[in-house]
mmCIF file of C-alpha atoms in Angstrom:
data_model
loop_
_atom_site.group_PDB
_atom_site.id
_atom_site.type_symbol
_atom_site.label_atom_id
_atom_site.label_comp_id
_atom_site.label_asym_id
_atom_site.label_seq_id
_atom_site.Cartn_x
_atom_site.Cartn_y
_atom_site.Cartn_z
ATOM 1 C CA MET A 1 -59.216 -18.932 77.053
ATOM 2 C CA LEU A 2 -59.992 -22.557 76.379
ATOM 3 C CA LYS A 3 -63.086 -23.714 78.284
ATOM 4 C CA VAL A 4 -63.718 -27.415 78.842
ATOM 5 C CA GLY A 5 -66.656 -28.179 81.113
ATOM 6 C CA ASN A 6 -66.208 -25.914 84.118
ATOM 7 C CA TYR A 7 -62.446 -25.534 83.540
ATOM 8 C CA SER A 8 -60.706 -22.601 81.850
ATOM 9 C CA PHE A 9 -57.156 -22.777 80.518
ATOM 10 C CA LYS A 10 -54.836 -20.077 79.224
ATOM 11 C CA SER A 11 -52.623 -22.647 77.532
ATOM 12 C CA ARG A 12 -54.063 -24.586 74.620
ATOM 13 C CA LEU A 13 -51.386 -27.261 74.843
ATOM 14 C CA PHE A 14 -52.173 -30.442 76.781
ATOM 15 C CA LEU A 15 -49.113 -32.548 77.509
ATOM 16 C CA GLY A 16 -48.766 -36.285 78.027
ATOM 17 C CA THR A 17 -46.401 -37.666 80.657
ATOM 18 C CA GLY A 18 -45.343 -40.951 79.041
ATOM 19 C CA LYS A 19 -41.886 -42.156 78.019
ATOM 20 C CA TYR A 20 -39.604 -39.304 79.011
ATOM 21 C CA PRO A 21 -35.908 -40.204 79.388
ATOM 22 C CA ASP A 22 -36.167 -39.436 83.124
ATOM 23 C CA PHE A 23 -38.299 -37.569 85.645
ATOM 24 C CA ASP A 24 -36.047 -34.488 85.739
ATOM 25 C CA ILE A 25 -36.239 -34.001 81.985
ATOM 26 C CA GLN A 26 -39.975 -34.574 82.190
ATOM 27 C CA LYS A 27 -40.356 -31.928 84.874
ATOM 28 C CA GLN A 28 -38.308 -29.392 82.891
ATOM 29 C CA ALA A 29 -40.271 -30.172 79.721
ATOM 30 C CA VAL A 30 -43.571 -29.739 81.553
ATOM 31 C CA ASP A 31 -42.348 -26.395 82.950
ATOM 32 C CA LYS A 32 -41.167 -25.113 79.559
ATOM 33 C CA SER A 33 -44.363 -26.147 77.797
ATOM 34 C CA GLU A 34 -46.363 -23.933 80.197
ATOM 35 C CA THR A 35 -49.152 -26.472 79.918
ATOM 36 C CA GLU A 36 -51.915 -26.474 82.508
ATOM 37 C CA VAL A 37 -53.224 -29.964 81.735
ATOM 38 C CA LEU A 38 -51.255 -33.179 82.158
ATOM 39 C CA THR A 39 -52.427 -36.565 80.988
ATOM 40 C CA PHE A 40 -51.415 -39.831 82.629
ATOM 41 C CA SER A 41 -52.511 -43.440 82.957
ATOM 42 C CA VAL A 42 -53.748 -45.665 85.762
ATOM 43 C CA ARG A 43 -51.776 -48.852 86.364
ATOM 44 C CA ARG A 44 -51.202 -51.525 88.989
ATOM 45 C CA MET A 45 -48.576 -50.498 91.495
ATOM 46 C CA ASN A 46 -45.484 -52.648 91.954
ATOM 47 C CA ILE A 47 -46.193 -53.533 95.576
ATOM 48 C CA TYR A 48 -42.905 -55.406 95.967
ATOM 49 C CA ASP A 49 -40.788 -52.410 95.034
ATOM 50 C CA PRO A 50 -42.608 -49.351 96.357
ATOM 51 C CA SER A 51 -39.357 -47.383 96.165
ATOM 52 C CA LEU A 52 -39.848 -47.035 92.411
ATOM 53 C CA PRO A 53 -40.294 -43.324 91.771
ATOM 54 C CA ASN A 54 -43.607 -41.940 90.642
ATOM 55 C CA PHE A 55 -43.873 -38.832 88.502
ATOM 56 C CA LEU A 56 -46.414 -37.332 90.843
ATOM 57 C CA GLU A 57 -43.728 -37.109 93.483
ATOM 58 C CA LYS A 58 -41.648 -34.861 91.194
ATOM 59 C CA ILE A 59 -44.396 -32.593 89.955
ATOM 60 C CA ASP A 60 -46.405 -30.135 91.994
ATOM 61 C CA GLY A 61 -49.817 -31.564 91.278
ATOM 62 C CA ASN A 62 -51.640 -28.512 92.551
ATOM 63 C CA GLN A 63 -50.315 -26.488 89.636
ATOM 64 C CA TYR A 64 -51.972 -28.687 87.029
ATOM 65 C CA THR A 65 -55.326 -30.067 86.042
ATOM 66 C CA PHE A 66 -55.066 -33.840 85.721
ATOM 67 C CA LEU A 67 -56.519 -35.605 82.732
ATOM 68 C CA PRO A 68 -56.258 -39.358 83.338
ATOM 69 C CA ASN A 69 -56.724 -41.547 80.294
ATOM 70 C CA THR A 70 -58.452 -44.899 80.179
ATOM 71 C CA ALA A 71 -55.670 -46.466 78.104
ATOM 72 C CA GLY A 72 -55.587 -50.207 78.558
ATOM 73 C CA ALA A 73 -59.383 -50.447 78.415
ATOM 74 C CA LYS A 74 -60.766 -52.612 75.620
ATOM 75 C CA ASP A 75 -64.402 -51.747 76.182
ATOM 76 C CA ALA A 76 -66.671 -49.170 77.785
ATOM 77 C CA LYS A 77 -66.986 -51.127 81.033
ATOM 78 C CA GLU A 78 -63.228 -51.167 81.602
ATOM 79 C CA ALA A 79 -62.938 -47.506 80.656
ATOM 80 C CA VAL A 80 -65.604 -46.523 83.192
ATOM 81 C CA ARG A 81 -63.816 -48.550 85.874
ATOM 82 C CA ILE A 82 -60.470 -46.861 85.143
ATOM 83 C CA ALA A 83 -62.117 -43.430 85.182
ATOM 84 C CA LYS A 84 -63.674 -44.189 88.572
ATOM 85 C CA LEU A 85 -60.364 -45.461 89.938
ATOM 86 C CA ALA A 86 -58.678 -42.226 88.846
ATOM 87 C CA ALA A 87 -61.453 -40.136 90.364
ATOM 88 C CA ALA A 88 -61.107 -41.979 93.691
ATOM 89 C CA SER A 89 -57.726 -40.263 94.041
ATOM 90 C CA GLY A 90 -59.717 -37.109 94.701
ATOM 91 C CA ARG A 91 -57.442 -35.299 92.265
ATOM 92 C CA CYS A 92 -59.460 -35.218 89.084
ATOM 93 C CA ASP A 93 -62.925 -35.286 87.611
ATOM 94 C CA MET A 94 -61.880 -35.025 83.969
ATOM 95 C CA VAL A 95 -61.189 -38.126 81.927
ATOM 96 C CA LYS A 96 -59.819 -38.848 78.490
ATOM 97 C CA VAL A 97 -61.756 -41.798 77.120
ATOM 98 C CA GLU A 98 -59.257 -43.945 75.254
ATOM 99 C CA ILE A 99 -60.477 -47.348 74.151
ATOM 100 C CA ILE A 100 -58.207 -48.976 71.621
ATOM 101 C CA GLY A 101 -59.960 -51.148 69.058
ATOM 102 C CA CYS A 102 -56.962 -52.213 66.983
ATOM 103 C CA ASP A 103 -53.602 -53.202 68.436
ATOM 104 C CA LYS A 104 -51.632 -52.470 65.292
ATOM 105 C CA THR A 105 -52.900 -48.972 64.534
ATOM 106 C CA LEU A 106 -54.036 -48.109 68.087
ATOM 107 C CA LEU A 107 -57.122 -46.587 66.521
ATOM 108 C CA PRO A 108 -60.043 -46.148 68.904
ATOM 109 C CA ASP A 109 -63.091 -48.403 69.069
ATOM 110 C CA PRO A 110 -65.885 -46.026 67.999
ATOM 111 C CA VAL A 111 -68.786 -48.038 69.448
ATOM 112 C CA GLU A 112 -67.231 -48.536 72.890
ATOM 113 C CA THR A 113 -65.932 -44.943 72.956
ATOM 114 C CA LEU A 114 -69.446 -43.612 72.411
ATOM 115 C CA LYS A 115 -70.859 -45.963 75.056
ATOM 116 C CA ALA A 116 -68.220 -44.994 77.619
ATOM 117 C CA THR A 117 -68.767 -41.305 76.892
ATOM 118 C CA GLU A 118 -72.508 -41.651 77.566
ATOM 119 C CA GLU A 119 -71.911 -43.523 80.830
ATOM 120 C CA LEU A 120 -69.207 -41.204 82.120
ATOM 121 C CA VAL A 121 -71.237 -38.093 81.327
ATOM 122 C CA ALA A 122 -74.112 -39.654 83.293
ATOM 123 C CA GLU A 123 -71.703 -40.267 86.196
ATOM 124 C CA GLY A 124 -70.813 -36.581 86.262
ATOM 125 C CA PHE A 125 -67.342 -36.687 84.727
ATOM 126 C CA ILE A 126 -65.919 -34.023 82.413
ATOM 127 C CA VAL A 127 -65.450 -36.284 79.411
ATOM 128 C CA LEU A 128 -62.933 -35.821 76.592
ATOM 129 C CA PRO A 129 -63.074 -38.782 74.218
ATOM 130 C CA TYR A 130 -60.128 -39.613 71.987
ATOM 131 C CA THR A 131 -61.664 -40.438 68.629
ATOM 132 C CA SER A 132 -60.677 -40.988 65.021
ATOM 133 C CA ASP A 133 -61.224 -38.200 62.488
ATOM 134 C CA ASP A 134 -64.712 -39.555 61.749
ATOM 135 C CA VAL A 135 -66.953 -36.520 61.368
ATOM 136 C CA VAL A 136 -70.253 -38.239 62.207
ATOM 137 C CA LEU A 137 -68.827 -39.959 65.267
ATOM 138 C CA ALA A 138 -67.492 -36.626 66.545
ATOM 139 C CA LYS A 139 -71.028 -35.246 66.264
ATOM 140 C CA LYS A 140 -72.479 -38.236 68.105
ATOM 141 C CA LEU A 141 -69.921 -37.882 70.888
ATOM 142 C CA GLU A 142 -70.930 -34.259 71.292
ATOM 143 C CA GLU A 143 -74.608 -35.250 71.376
ATOM 144 C CA ALA A 144 -73.747 -37.842 74.021
ATOM 145 C CA GLY A 145 -72.547 -34.996 76.213
ATOM 146 C CA ALA A 146 -68.786 -35.006 75.616
ATOM 147 C CA HIS A 147 -67.280 -31.780 76.954
ATOM 148 C CA ALA A 148 -64.689 -31.769 74.168
ATOM 149 C CA VAL A 149 -63.880 -34.078 71.289
ATOM 150 C CA MET A 150 -60.319 -35.148 70.597
ATOM 151 C CA PRO A 151 -59.819 -36.445 67.073
ATOM 152 C CA GLY A 152 -56.433 -37.919 66.235
ATOM 153 C CA ALA A 153 -54.214 -36.258 63.637
ATOM 154 C CA SER A 154 -52.721 -39.666 62.753
ATOM 155 C CA PRO A 155 -52.016 -42.901 64.691
ATOM 156 C CA ILE A 156 -50.759 -42.536 68.281
ATOM 157 C CA GLY A 157 -47.016 -42.015 68.507
ATOM 158 C CA SER A 158 -46.592 -42.170 64.722
ATOM 159 C CA GLY A 159 -45.462 -38.570 64.336
ATOM 160 C CA GLN A 160 -47.100 -38.479 60.929
ATOM 161 C CA GLY A 161 -48.799 -35.183 61.622
ATOM 162 C CA ILE A 162 -52.146 -34.220 60.179
ATOM 163 C CA ILE A 163 -53.084 -36.689 57.476
ATOM 164 C CA ASN A 164 -56.713 -35.654 57.009
ATOM 165 C CA PRO A 165 -56.996 -31.888 57.466
ATOM 166 C CA LEU A 166 -60.309 -31.860 55.610
ATOM 167 C CA ASN A 167 -62.044 -34.143 58.116
ATOM 168 C CA LEU A 168 -60.540 -32.224 61.020
ATOM 169 C CA SER A 169 -61.870 -28.987 59.496
ATOM 170 C CA PHE A 170 -65.334 -30.502 59.191
ATOM 171 C CA ILE A 171 -65.217 -31.586 62.840
ATOM 172 C CA ILE A 172 -64.001 -28.141 63.935
ATOM 173 C CA GLU A 173 -66.701 -26.423 61.886
ATOM 174 C CA GLN A 174 -69.595 -28.488 63.215
ATOM 175 C CA SER A 175 -68.582 -28.726 66.881
ATOM 176 C CA SER A 176 -69.972 -26.512 69.562
ATOM 177 C CA VAL A 177 -67.656 -28.083 72.154
ATOM 178 C CA PRO A 178 -63.868 -27.612 72.007
ATOM 179 C CA VAL A 179 -61.934 -29.735 69.508
ATOM 180 C CA ILE A 180 -58.537 -30.838 70.739
ATOM 181 C CA ILE A 181 -56.291 -32.535 68.206
ATOM 182 C CA ASP A 182 -54.848 -35.552 69.972
ATOM 183 C CA ALA A 183 -52.248 -38.059 68.771
ATOM 184 C CA GLY A 184 -49.934 -38.229 65.793
ATOM 185 C CA ILE A 185 -48.421 -34.747 66.076
ATOM 186 C CA GLY A 186 -44.739 -34.985 65.154
ATOM 187 C CA SER A 187 -43.330 -31.486 64.918
ATOM 188 C CA PRO A 188 -44.100 -27.886 65.851
ATOM 189 C CA ALA A 189 -45.315 -27.363 62.260
ATOM 190 C CA ASP A 190 -47.990 -30.026 62.840
ATOM 191 C CA ALA A 191 -49.134 -28.399 66.087
ATOM 192 C CA ALA A 192 -49.270 -24.951 64.465
ATOM 193 C CA TYR A 193 -51.188 -26.409 61.509
ATOM 194 C CA ALA A 194 -53.758 -27.997 63.832
ATOM 195 C CA MET A 195 -54.305 -24.648 65.498
ATOM 196 C CA GLU A 196 -54.472 -22.824 62.154
ATOM 197 C CA LEU A 197 -57.246 -25.204 61.126
ATOM 198 C CA GLY A 198 -59.176 -23.778 64.051
ATOM 199 C CA ALA A 199 -58.619 -26.450 66.677
ATOM 200 C CA ASP A 200 -59.143 -25.258 70.243
ATOM 201 C CA GLY A 201 -56.135 -27.139 71.531
ATOM 202 C CA VAL A 202 -53.533 -29.812 70.924
ATOM 203 C CA LEU A 203 -52.693 -32.824 73.057
ATOM 204 C CA LEU A 204 -49.319 -34.411 72.434
ATOM 205 C CA ASN A 205 -46.827 -36.615 74.188
ATOM 206 C CA THR A 206 -44.306 -38.528 72.075
ATOM 207 C CA ALA A 207 -43.472 -35.481 69.915
ATOM 208 C CA VAL A 208 -41.947 -33.973 73.067
ATOM 209 C CA SER A 209 -40.874 -36.982 75.144
ATOM 210 C CA GLY A 210 -39.221 -38.689 72.160
ATOM 211 C CA ALA A 211 -37.522 -35.566 70.778
ATOM 212 C CA GLY A 212 -33.733 -35.271 70.790
ATOM 213 C CA ASP A 213 -34.086 -32.524 73.386
ATOM 214 C CA PRO A 214 -37.512 -32.899 75.019
ATOM 215 C CA VAL A 215 -37.160 -29.690 77.042
ATOM 216 C CA LYS A 216 -36.420 -27.576 73.972
ATOM 217 C CA MET A 217 -39.184 -29.313 72.005
ATOM 218 C CA ALA A 218 -41.659 -28.590 74.810
ATOM 219 C CA GLU A 219 -40.843 -24.901 74.456
ATOM 220 C CA ALA A 220 -41.111 -25.133 70.656
ATOM 221 C CA MET A 221 -44.555 -26.711 70.974
ATOM 222 C CA LYS A 222 -45.675 -23.936 73.294
ATOM 223 C CA TYR A 223 -44.774 -21.338 70.666
ATOM 224 C CA ALA A 224 -46.191 -23.445 67.812
ATOM 225 C CA VAL A 225 -49.583 -23.704 69.495
ATOM 226 C CA GLN A 226 -49.561 -19.975 70.284
ATOM 227 C CA ALA A 227 -48.458 -19.041 66.744
ATOM 228 C CA GLY A 228 -51.036 -21.313 65.137
ATOM 229 C CA ARG A 229 -53.808 -19.903 67.287
ATOM 230 C CA LEU A 230 -52.801 -16.292 66.575
ATOM 231 C CA GLY A 231 -52.651 -17.092 62.868
ATOM 232 C CA TYR A 232 -56.123 -18.614 62.990
ATOM 233 C CA GLU A 233 -57.515 -15.588 64.803
ATOM 234 C CA ALA A 234 -55.750 -13.211 62.405
ATOM 235 C CA GLY A 235 -57.180 -14.982 59.352
ATOM 236 C CA ARG A 236 -54.782 -16.199 56.688
ATOM 237 C CA ILE A 237 -54.804 -14.932 53.085
ATOM 238 C CA PRO A 238 -56.491 -17.110 50.493
ATOM 239 C CA LYS A 239 -54.265 -19.240 48.267
ATOM 240 C CA LYS A 240 -53.964 -18.020 44.663
ATOM 241 C CA ASN A 241 -52.521 -19.735 41.621
ATOM 242 C CA TYR A 242 -50.394 -16.795 40.424
ATOM 243 C CA ALA A 243 -48.123 -14.227 41.989
ATOM 244 C CA VAL A 244 -49.436 -10.953 43.309
ATOM 245 C CA ALA A 245 -46.708 -8.340 43.804
ATOM 246 C CA SER A 246 -46.305 -7.101 47.331
ATOM 247 C CA SER A 247 -44.333 -4.005 46.254
ATOM 248 C CA PRO A 248 -46.220 -1.155 44.558
ATOM 249 C CA GLU A 249 -46.134 -1.070 40.740
ATOM 250 C CA GLU A 250 -46.369 2.720 40.544
ATOM 251 C CA GLY A 251 -43.349 5.007 40.591
ATOM 252 C CA ILE A 252 -40.704 2.498 39.489
ATOM 253 C CA SER A 253 -37.617 4.668 38.703
ATOM 254 C CA VAL A 254 -35.297 2.014 37.339
ATOM 255 C CA GLY A 255 -35.335 0.165 34.037
ATOM 256 C CA ASN A 256 -36.468 2.936 31.625
ATOM 257 C CA MET B 1 -54.861 -65.466 105.740
ATOM 258 C CA LYS B 2 -54.443 -65.625 102.029
ATOM 259 C CA ILE B 3 -55.576 -62.755 99.810
ATOM 260 C CA THR B 4 -54.904 -61.722 96.218
ATOM 261 C CA VAL B 5 -53.162 -58.406 95.611
ATOM 262 C CA ASN B 6 -52.732 -57.169 92.043
ATOM 263 C CA GLY B 7 -53.323 -60.675 90.748
ATOM 264 C CA ASN B 8 -50.756 -62.361 93.014
ATOM 265 C CA GLY B 9 -51.464 -64.490 96.068
ATOM 266 C CA LEU B 10 -50.268 -62.928 99.309
ATOM 267 C CA GLU B 11 -50.133 -64.445 102.805
ATOM 268 C CA VAL B 12 -50.774 -61.831 105.481
ATOM 269 C CA GLN B 13 -50.888 -61.983 109.270
ATOM 270 C CA GLU B 14 -54.297 -62.287 110.899
ATOM 271 C CA ASP B 15 -53.692 -59.019 112.782
ATOM 272 C CA ILE B 16 -54.021 -57.107 109.523
ATOM 273 C CA LYS B 17 -57.704 -56.364 109.805
ATOM 274 C CA HIS B 18 -58.456 -53.800 107.146
ATOM 275 C CA ILE B 19 -57.169 -52.218 103.959
ATOM 276 C CA LYS B 20 -55.261 -49.514 105.789
ATOM 277 C CA GLY B 21 -53.387 -52.201 107.715
ATOM 278 C CA LEU B 22 -52.481 -53.912 104.450
ATOM 279 C CA ILE B 23 -51.201 -50.661 102.935
ATOM 280 C CA ASP B 24 -49.047 -50.034 106.018
ATOM 281 C CA PHE B 25 -47.784 -53.646 105.925
ATOM 282 C CA LEU B 26 -46.719 -53.177 102.293
ATOM 283 C CA GLY B 27 -44.954 -49.913 103.145
ATOM 284 C CA LEU B 28 -47.165 -47.894 100.833
ATOM 285 C CA GLU B 29 -48.684 -45.513 103.400
ATOM 286 C CA ASP B 30 -47.033 -42.405 101.905
ATOM 287 C CA LYS B 31 -47.739 -43.282 98.296
ATOM 288 C CA PRO B 32 -50.469 -41.710 96.236
ATOM 289 C CA LEU B 33 -52.561 -44.775 95.443
ATOM 290 C CA ILE B 34 -56.077 -45.986 94.857
ATOM 291 C CA VAL B 35 -57.502 -49.248 96.172
ATOM 292 C CA GLU B 36 -60.199 -51.482 94.760
ATOM 293 C CA HIS B 37 -61.406 -54.064 97.266
ATOM 294 C CA ASN B 38 -63.458 -56.946 95.877
ATOM 295 C CA GLN B 39 -64.354 -54.779 92.879
ATOM 296 C CA GLN B 40 -65.394 -51.870 95.111
ATOM 297 C CA ILE B 41 -63.391 -48.700 94.566
ATOM 298 C CA LEU B 42 -62.541 -47.166 97.926
ATOM 299 C CA GLN B 43 -62.238 -43.511 98.776
ATOM 300 C CA LYS B 44 -59.192 -42.912 100.941
ATOM 301 C CA GLU B 45 -61.187 -42.393 104.136
ATOM 302 C CA ALA B 46 -62.750 -45.836 103.656
ATOM 303 C CA HIS B 47 -59.397 -47.659 103.922
ATOM 304 C CA GLU B 48 -59.674 -47.901 107.713
ATOM 305 C CA LYS B 49 -63.196 -49.299 107.573
ATOM 306 C CA ALA B 50 -62.811 -51.847 104.753
ATOM 307 C CA VAL B 51 -62.495 -55.172 106.595
ATOM 308 C CA LEU B 52 -60.049 -57.656 105.093
ATOM 309 C CA GLU B 53 -61.060 -61.297 104.904
ATOM 310 C CA SER B 54 -59.440 -64.441 103.587
ATOM 311 C CA GLY B 55 -59.916 -64.793 99.821
ATOM 312 C CA ASP B 56 -60.340 -61.064 99.232
ATOM 313 C CA LYS B 57 -59.163 -59.544 95.996
ATOM 314 C CA VAL B 58 -57.350 -56.237 96.275
ATOM 315 C CA GLU B 59 -56.133 -54.042 93.454
ATOM 316 C CA ILE B 60 -53.679 -51.265 94.276
ATOM 317 C CA VAL B 61 -53.189 -48.833 91.415
ATOM 318 C CA HIS B 62 -51.496 -45.503 90.913
ATOM 319 C CA PHE B 63 -50.850 -42.904 88.241
ATOM 320 C CA VAL B 64 -48.072 -43.512 85.740
ATOM 321 C CA GLY B 65 -46.924 -41.525 82.763
ATOM 322 C CA GLY B 66 -49.202 -41.678 79.756
ATOM 323 C CA GLY B 67 -50.529 -39.644 76.893
#
């Protein structure tokens, strides 16, 4: 079980809801992923065309725990406002702090992320900050009361996978709150690798929504996260430089 | 009276007295939405009590897909 704040989840895969080809594919992908946590964003409504569909109308919200992000916020103040707006829906008390500090790389602003985490913890939110793979910052976020830390594997939507496994391992080793690898996952191998490193969960979006077949990829990610976790729990063999025969050397009856 | 909704000026009838009236007027009564009225975030039950006045700034937001 993955425990974040007062929540417990059987699934260690958190799924984003952005950029699916359509709502039906999104719904099927969400179903196949067997995720229990969905992320989404808060935006102005188009008041002149209220007939525009909303994904919440397609998905049974009661089945899922909602994790709104603060995407769009440039500083802690805006992030806190977005979190409060989301909470006013009465549907969620968790929040993913996402404060972008660089438009080109979409890397998070560490100073504002830490500030927002402190404020939102004080306001009583369950706070999951999206952070870079900075080991010291991850520690400071935990000390600020974050209920989980979510270091990126690589830039958002890049699909580059895990580019700094060493830093992620350090973060995983030092953290006493769950570590959820967020952003940059491209393939099931990446998700399994994150879990094998000892991550408590994986949050991904584009890897599924942008896949050739998002529904099939959602299922693949479910298995990848499960396989990676099982592998981590089982304990992999150490890497050696030379071969070690897996068949016994005794009793060979051929050759002489 | 003239108010600002989501950054755009909007002329509404004087008989729209509160936020709930505005939401009904815009045809959004069945939509899952959140309202911020003059920088105050409103819980749903407060929509009927929040009095609308000329010059007010209203933000109507909802959840959209995101990661």
